[in-house]
Tab-separated table of C-alpha atoms in Angstrom:
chain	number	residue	atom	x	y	z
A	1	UNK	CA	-15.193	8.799	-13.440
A	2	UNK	CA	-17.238	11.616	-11.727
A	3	UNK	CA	-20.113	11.331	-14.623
A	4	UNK	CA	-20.163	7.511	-13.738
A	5	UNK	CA	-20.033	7.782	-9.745
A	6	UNK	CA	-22.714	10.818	-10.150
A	7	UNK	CA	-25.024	8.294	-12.717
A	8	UNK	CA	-24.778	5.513	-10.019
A	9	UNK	CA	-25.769	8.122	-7.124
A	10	UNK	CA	-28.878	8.867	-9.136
A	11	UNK	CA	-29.510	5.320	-9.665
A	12	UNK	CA	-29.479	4.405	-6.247
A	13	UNK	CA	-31.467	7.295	-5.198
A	14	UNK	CA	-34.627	6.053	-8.244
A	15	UNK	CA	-34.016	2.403	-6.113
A	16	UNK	CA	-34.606	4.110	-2.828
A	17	UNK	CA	-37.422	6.471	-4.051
A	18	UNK	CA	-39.143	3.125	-5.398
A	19	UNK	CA	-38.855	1.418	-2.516
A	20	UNK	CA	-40.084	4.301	-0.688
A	21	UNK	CA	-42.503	5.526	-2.505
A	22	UNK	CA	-43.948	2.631	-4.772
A	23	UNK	CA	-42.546	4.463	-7.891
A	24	UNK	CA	-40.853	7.411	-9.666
A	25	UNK	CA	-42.673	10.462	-12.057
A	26	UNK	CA	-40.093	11.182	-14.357
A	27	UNK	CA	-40.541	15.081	-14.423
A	28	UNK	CA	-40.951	15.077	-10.610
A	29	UNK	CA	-38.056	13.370	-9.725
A	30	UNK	CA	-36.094	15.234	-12.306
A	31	UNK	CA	-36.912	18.566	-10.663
A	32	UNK	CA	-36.297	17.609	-7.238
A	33	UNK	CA	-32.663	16.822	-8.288
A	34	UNK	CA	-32.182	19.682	-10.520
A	35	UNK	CA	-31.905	17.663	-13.618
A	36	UNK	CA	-33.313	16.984	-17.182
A	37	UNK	CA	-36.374	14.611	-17.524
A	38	UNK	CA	-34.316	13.081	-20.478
A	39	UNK	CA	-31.550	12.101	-17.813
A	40	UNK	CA	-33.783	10.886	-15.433
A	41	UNK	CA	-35.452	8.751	-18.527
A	42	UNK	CA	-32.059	7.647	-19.526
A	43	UNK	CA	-31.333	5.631	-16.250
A	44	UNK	CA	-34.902	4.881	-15.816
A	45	UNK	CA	-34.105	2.862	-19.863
A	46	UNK	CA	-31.051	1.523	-18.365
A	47	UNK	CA	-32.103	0.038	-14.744
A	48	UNK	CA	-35.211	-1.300	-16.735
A	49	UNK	CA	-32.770	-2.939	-19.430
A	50	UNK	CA	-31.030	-4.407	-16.062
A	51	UNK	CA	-34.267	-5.688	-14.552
A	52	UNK	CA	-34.187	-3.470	-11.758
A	53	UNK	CA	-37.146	-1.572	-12.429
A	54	UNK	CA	-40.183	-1.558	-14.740
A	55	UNK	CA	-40.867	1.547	-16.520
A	56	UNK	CA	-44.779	2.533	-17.195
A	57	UNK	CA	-45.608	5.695	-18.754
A	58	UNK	CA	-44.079	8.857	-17.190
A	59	UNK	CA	-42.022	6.939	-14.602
A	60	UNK	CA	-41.227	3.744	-13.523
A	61	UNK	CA	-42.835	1.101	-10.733
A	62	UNK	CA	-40.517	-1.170	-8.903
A	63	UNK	CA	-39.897	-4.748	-11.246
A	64	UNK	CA	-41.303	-8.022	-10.098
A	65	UNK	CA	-38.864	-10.419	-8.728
A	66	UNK	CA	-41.338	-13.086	-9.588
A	67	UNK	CA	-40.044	-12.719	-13.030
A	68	UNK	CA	-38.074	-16.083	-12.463
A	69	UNK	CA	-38.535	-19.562	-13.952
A	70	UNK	CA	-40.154	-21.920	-12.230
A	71	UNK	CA	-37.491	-23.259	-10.053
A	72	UNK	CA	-36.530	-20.256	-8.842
A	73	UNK	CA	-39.866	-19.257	-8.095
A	74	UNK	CA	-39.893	-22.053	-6.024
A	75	UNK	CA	-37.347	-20.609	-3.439
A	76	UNK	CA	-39.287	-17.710	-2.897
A	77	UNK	CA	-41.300	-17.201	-0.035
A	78	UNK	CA	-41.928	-20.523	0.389
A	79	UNK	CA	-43.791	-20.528	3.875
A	80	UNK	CA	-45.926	-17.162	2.593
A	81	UNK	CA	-47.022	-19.444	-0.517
A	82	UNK	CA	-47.832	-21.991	1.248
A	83	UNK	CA	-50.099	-20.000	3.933
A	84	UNK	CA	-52.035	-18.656	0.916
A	85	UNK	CA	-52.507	-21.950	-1.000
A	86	UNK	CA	-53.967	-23.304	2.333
A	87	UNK	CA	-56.109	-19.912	2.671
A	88	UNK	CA	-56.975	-20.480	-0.878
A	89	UNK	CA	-57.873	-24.392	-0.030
A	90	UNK	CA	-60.554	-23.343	2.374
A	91	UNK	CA	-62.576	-21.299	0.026
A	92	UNK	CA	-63.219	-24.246	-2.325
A	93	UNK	CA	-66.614	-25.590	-2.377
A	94	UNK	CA	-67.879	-28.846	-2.919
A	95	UNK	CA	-69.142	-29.458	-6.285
A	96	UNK	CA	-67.381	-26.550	-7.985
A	97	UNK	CA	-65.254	-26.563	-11.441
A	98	UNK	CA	-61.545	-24.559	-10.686
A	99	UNK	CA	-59.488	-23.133	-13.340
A	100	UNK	CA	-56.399	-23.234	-11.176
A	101	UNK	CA	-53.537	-21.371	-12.508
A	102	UNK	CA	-49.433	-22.483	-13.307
A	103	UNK	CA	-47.159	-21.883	-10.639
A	104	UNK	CA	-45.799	-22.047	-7.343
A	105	UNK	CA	-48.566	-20.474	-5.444
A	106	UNK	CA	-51.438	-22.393	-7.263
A	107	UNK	CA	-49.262	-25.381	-7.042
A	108	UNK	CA	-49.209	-25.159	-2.934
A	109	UNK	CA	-53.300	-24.526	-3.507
A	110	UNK	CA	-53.268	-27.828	-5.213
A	111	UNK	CA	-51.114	-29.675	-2.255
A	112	UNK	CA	-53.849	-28.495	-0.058
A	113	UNK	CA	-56.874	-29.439	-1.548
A	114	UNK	CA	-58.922	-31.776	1.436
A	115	UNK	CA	-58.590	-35.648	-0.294
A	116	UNK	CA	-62.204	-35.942	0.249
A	117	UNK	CA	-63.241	-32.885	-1.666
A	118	UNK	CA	-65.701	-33.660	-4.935
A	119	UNK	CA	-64.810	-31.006	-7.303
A	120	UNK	CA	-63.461	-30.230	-10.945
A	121	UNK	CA	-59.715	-29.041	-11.649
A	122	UNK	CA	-58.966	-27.206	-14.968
A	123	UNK	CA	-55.637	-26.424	-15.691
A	124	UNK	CA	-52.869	-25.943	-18.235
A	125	UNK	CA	-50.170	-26.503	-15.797
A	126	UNK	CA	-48.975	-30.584	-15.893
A	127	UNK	CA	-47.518	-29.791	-12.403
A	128	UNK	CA	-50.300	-28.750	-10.845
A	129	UNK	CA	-52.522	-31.943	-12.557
A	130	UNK	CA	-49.776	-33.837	-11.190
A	131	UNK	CA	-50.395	-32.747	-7.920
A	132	UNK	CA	-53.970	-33.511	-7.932
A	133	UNK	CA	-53.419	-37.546	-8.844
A	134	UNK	CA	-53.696	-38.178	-5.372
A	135	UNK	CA	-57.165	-36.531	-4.956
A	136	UNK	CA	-59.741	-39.663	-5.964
A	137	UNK	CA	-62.430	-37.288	-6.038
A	138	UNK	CA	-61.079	-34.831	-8.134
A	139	UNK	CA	-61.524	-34.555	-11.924
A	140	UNK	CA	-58.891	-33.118	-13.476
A	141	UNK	CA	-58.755	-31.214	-17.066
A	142	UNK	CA	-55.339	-30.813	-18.664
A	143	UNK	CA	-55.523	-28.455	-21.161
A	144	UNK	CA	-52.237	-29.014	-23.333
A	145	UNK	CA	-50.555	-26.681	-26.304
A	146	UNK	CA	-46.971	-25.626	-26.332
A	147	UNK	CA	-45.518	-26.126	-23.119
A	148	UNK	CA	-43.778	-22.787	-21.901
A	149	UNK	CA	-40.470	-24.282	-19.605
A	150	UNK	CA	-39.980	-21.018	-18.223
A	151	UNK	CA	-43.238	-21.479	-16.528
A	152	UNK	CA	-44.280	-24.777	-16.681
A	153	UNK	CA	-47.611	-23.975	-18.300
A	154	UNK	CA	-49.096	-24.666	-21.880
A	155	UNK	CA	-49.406	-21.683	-23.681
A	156	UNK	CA	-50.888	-21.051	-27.459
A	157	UNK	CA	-54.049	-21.106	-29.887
A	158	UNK	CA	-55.005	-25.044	-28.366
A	159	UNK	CA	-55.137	-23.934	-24.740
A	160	UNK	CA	-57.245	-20.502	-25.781
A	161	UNK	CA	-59.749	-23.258	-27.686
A	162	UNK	CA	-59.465	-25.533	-25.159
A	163	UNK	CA	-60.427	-23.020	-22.566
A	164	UNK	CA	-63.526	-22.220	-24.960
A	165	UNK	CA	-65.193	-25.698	-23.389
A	166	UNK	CA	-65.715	-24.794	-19.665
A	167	UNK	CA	-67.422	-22.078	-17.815
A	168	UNK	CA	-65.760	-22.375	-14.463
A	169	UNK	CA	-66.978	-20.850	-11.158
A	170	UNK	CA	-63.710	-19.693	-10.196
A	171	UNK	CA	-60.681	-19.215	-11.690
A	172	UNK	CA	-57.544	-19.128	-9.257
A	173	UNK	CA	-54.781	-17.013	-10.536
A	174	UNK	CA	-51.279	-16.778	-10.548
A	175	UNK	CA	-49.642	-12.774	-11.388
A	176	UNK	CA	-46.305	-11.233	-10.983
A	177	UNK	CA	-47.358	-7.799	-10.482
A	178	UNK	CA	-51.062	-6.710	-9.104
A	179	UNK	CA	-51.005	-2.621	-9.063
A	180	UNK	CA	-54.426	-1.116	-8.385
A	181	UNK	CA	-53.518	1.479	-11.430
A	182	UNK	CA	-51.304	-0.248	-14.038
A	183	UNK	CA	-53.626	-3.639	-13.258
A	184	UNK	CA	-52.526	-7.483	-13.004
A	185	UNK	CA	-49.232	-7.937	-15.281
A	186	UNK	CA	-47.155	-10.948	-15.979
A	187	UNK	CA	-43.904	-11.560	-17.915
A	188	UNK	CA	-44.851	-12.899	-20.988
A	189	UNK	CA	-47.338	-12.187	-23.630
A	190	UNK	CA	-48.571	-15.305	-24.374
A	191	UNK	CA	-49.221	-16.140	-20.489
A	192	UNK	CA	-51.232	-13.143	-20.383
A	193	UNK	CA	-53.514	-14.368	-23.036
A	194	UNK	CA	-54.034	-17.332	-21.127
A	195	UNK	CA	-55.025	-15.756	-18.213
A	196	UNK	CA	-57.331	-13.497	-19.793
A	197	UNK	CA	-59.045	-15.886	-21.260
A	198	UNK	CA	-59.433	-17.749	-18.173
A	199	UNK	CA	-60.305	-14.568	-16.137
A	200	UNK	CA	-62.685	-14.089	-19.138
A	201	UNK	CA	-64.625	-17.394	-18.868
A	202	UNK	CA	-65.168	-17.766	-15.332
A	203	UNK	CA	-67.747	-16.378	-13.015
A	204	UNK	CA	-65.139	-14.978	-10.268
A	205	UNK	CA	-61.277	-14.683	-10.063
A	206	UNK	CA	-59.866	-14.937	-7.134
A	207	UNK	CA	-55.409	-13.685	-7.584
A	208	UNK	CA	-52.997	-14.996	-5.174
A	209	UNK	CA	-50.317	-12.449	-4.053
A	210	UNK	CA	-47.203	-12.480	-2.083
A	211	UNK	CA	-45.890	-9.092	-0.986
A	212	UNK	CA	-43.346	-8.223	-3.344
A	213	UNK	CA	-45.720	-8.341	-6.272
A	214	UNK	CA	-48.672	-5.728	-4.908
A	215	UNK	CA	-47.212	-2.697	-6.218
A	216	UNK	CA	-45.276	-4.252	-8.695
A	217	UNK	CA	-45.607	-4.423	-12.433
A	218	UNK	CA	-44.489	-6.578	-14.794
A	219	UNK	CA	-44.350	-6.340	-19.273
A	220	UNK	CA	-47.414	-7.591	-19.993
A	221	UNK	CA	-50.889	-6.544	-18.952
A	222	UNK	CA	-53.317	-9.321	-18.173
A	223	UNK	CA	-56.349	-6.435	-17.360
A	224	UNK	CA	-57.274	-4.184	-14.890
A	225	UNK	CA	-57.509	-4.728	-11.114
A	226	UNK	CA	-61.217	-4.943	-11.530
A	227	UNK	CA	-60.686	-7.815	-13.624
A	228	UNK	CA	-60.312	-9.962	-10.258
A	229	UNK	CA	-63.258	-9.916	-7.828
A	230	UNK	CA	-61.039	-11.271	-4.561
A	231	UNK	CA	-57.446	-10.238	-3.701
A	232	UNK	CA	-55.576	-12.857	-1.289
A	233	UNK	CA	-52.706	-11.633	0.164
A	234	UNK	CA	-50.279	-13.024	2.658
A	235	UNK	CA	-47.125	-11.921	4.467
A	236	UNK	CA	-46.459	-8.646	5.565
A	237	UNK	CA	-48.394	-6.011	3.003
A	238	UNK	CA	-49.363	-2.659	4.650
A	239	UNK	CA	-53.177	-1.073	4.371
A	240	UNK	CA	-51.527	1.431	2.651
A	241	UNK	CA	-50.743	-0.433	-0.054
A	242	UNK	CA	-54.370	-2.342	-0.374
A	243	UNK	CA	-56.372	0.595	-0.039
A	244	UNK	CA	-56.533	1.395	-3.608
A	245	UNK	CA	-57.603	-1.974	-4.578
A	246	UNK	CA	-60.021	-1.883	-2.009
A	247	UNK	CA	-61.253	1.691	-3.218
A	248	UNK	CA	-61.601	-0.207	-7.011
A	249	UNK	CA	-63.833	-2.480	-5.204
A	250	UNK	CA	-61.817	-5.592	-5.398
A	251	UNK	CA	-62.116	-7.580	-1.738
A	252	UNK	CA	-59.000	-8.067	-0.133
A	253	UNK	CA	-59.049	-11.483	2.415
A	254	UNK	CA	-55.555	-11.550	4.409
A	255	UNK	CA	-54.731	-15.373	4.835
């Protein structure tokens, strides 16, 4: 019983550190409590096996809770998505082809388009064509493949050739993690090729962030920070926590 209370104390003081701090050095922590790295190590395995944290190499960074499927993305900071989908709206020019991203956020960016606007939308998200029926002015791409449900996006070696065909201005994307050091992450692999590949084959990229995911990191790495020219955040995300992305020379626009 005392081993298991004493494991859970330690465990609750690597949640409070990462909140605190943004994440947890192994050896540090360990020596600050008197302790083994390997202990440390051991819960940092377990919370990460629980979804509670996500470990990186020599510590751990606190887990994205954007890790959920599509509906229950959807009941997370709604208003805050929809403040940055608007933000995201206005920045859309006339005359421009979009690779707009899968997901809640993109999907509010979608809603918001002006009705009037004369533009091109490529995307391998069927929700977010959906959205864009309405929009008479709008051409819309659908790049198909296997359709991840999780997500709600088409994933696999059609989409990567299909995203071969266009050269976009901007591509609009969708992460569950943006750290300035472990770089844009998502939670699964083939997403991140996607992404890449988008990123890859457009002129800018432009990542839409709600609060809990700057600082967060997710399983799979998209690229690095630099990989994204513009950083639009929303809600309430201290300087603190910008600054490094800033100091990588990625813009940061608060919506």
């Amino acid at each position: 019983m005392r081993r298991r209370m004493l494991t859970q104390q330690r465990k609750a003081m690597i949640l409070a550190a990462l909140q605190r701090d943004g994440q947890v050095v192994a050896k540090d922590f360990a020596v600050s409590l008197g302790l083994s790295e390997d202990t440390i190590r051991r819960d940092l395995r377990e919370m990460a096996a629980e979804g509670l944290l996500q470990r990186v190499h020599g510590g751990a960074l606190p887990a994205s809770p954007a890790m959920a499927d599509l509906a229950g993305k959807s009941l997370q900071s709604p208003d805050v998505k929809r403040l940055l989908g608007a933000a995201a709206a206005r920045m859309i020019r006339p005359g421009q082809l979009l690779f707009l991203d899968g997901g809640t956020t993109c999907l509010e960016l979608a809603r918001a388009l002006p009705r009037d606007l004369r533009a091109m939308v490529v995307t391998h998200s069927p929700t977010v064509a959906t959205a864009l029926v309405d929009h008479p002015s709008v051409d819309v791409a659908l790049i198909g493949g296997r359709l991840f449900k999780h997500s709600g996006v088409c994933v696999g070696a059609q989409v990567l050739e299909g995203i071969r065909r266009f050269q976009a201005d901007l591509y609009v994307m969708g992460v569950t993690g943006a750290h300035a050091g472990i770089g844009l992450t998502t939670g699964d692999m083939e997403e991140a090729d996607v992404k890449r590949a988008l990123a890859q084959a457009a002129a800018e990229t432009m990542v839409l962030a709600t609060p809990e995911k700057i600082g967060a990191a997710s399983p799979h790495i998209i690229g690095p920070a630099t990989l994204m020219q513009t950083l639009l955040v929303a809600g309430e995300v201290g300087e603190g926590a910008l600054a490094p992305f800033r100091a990588a020379g990625v813009s940061v626009i608060r919506a």
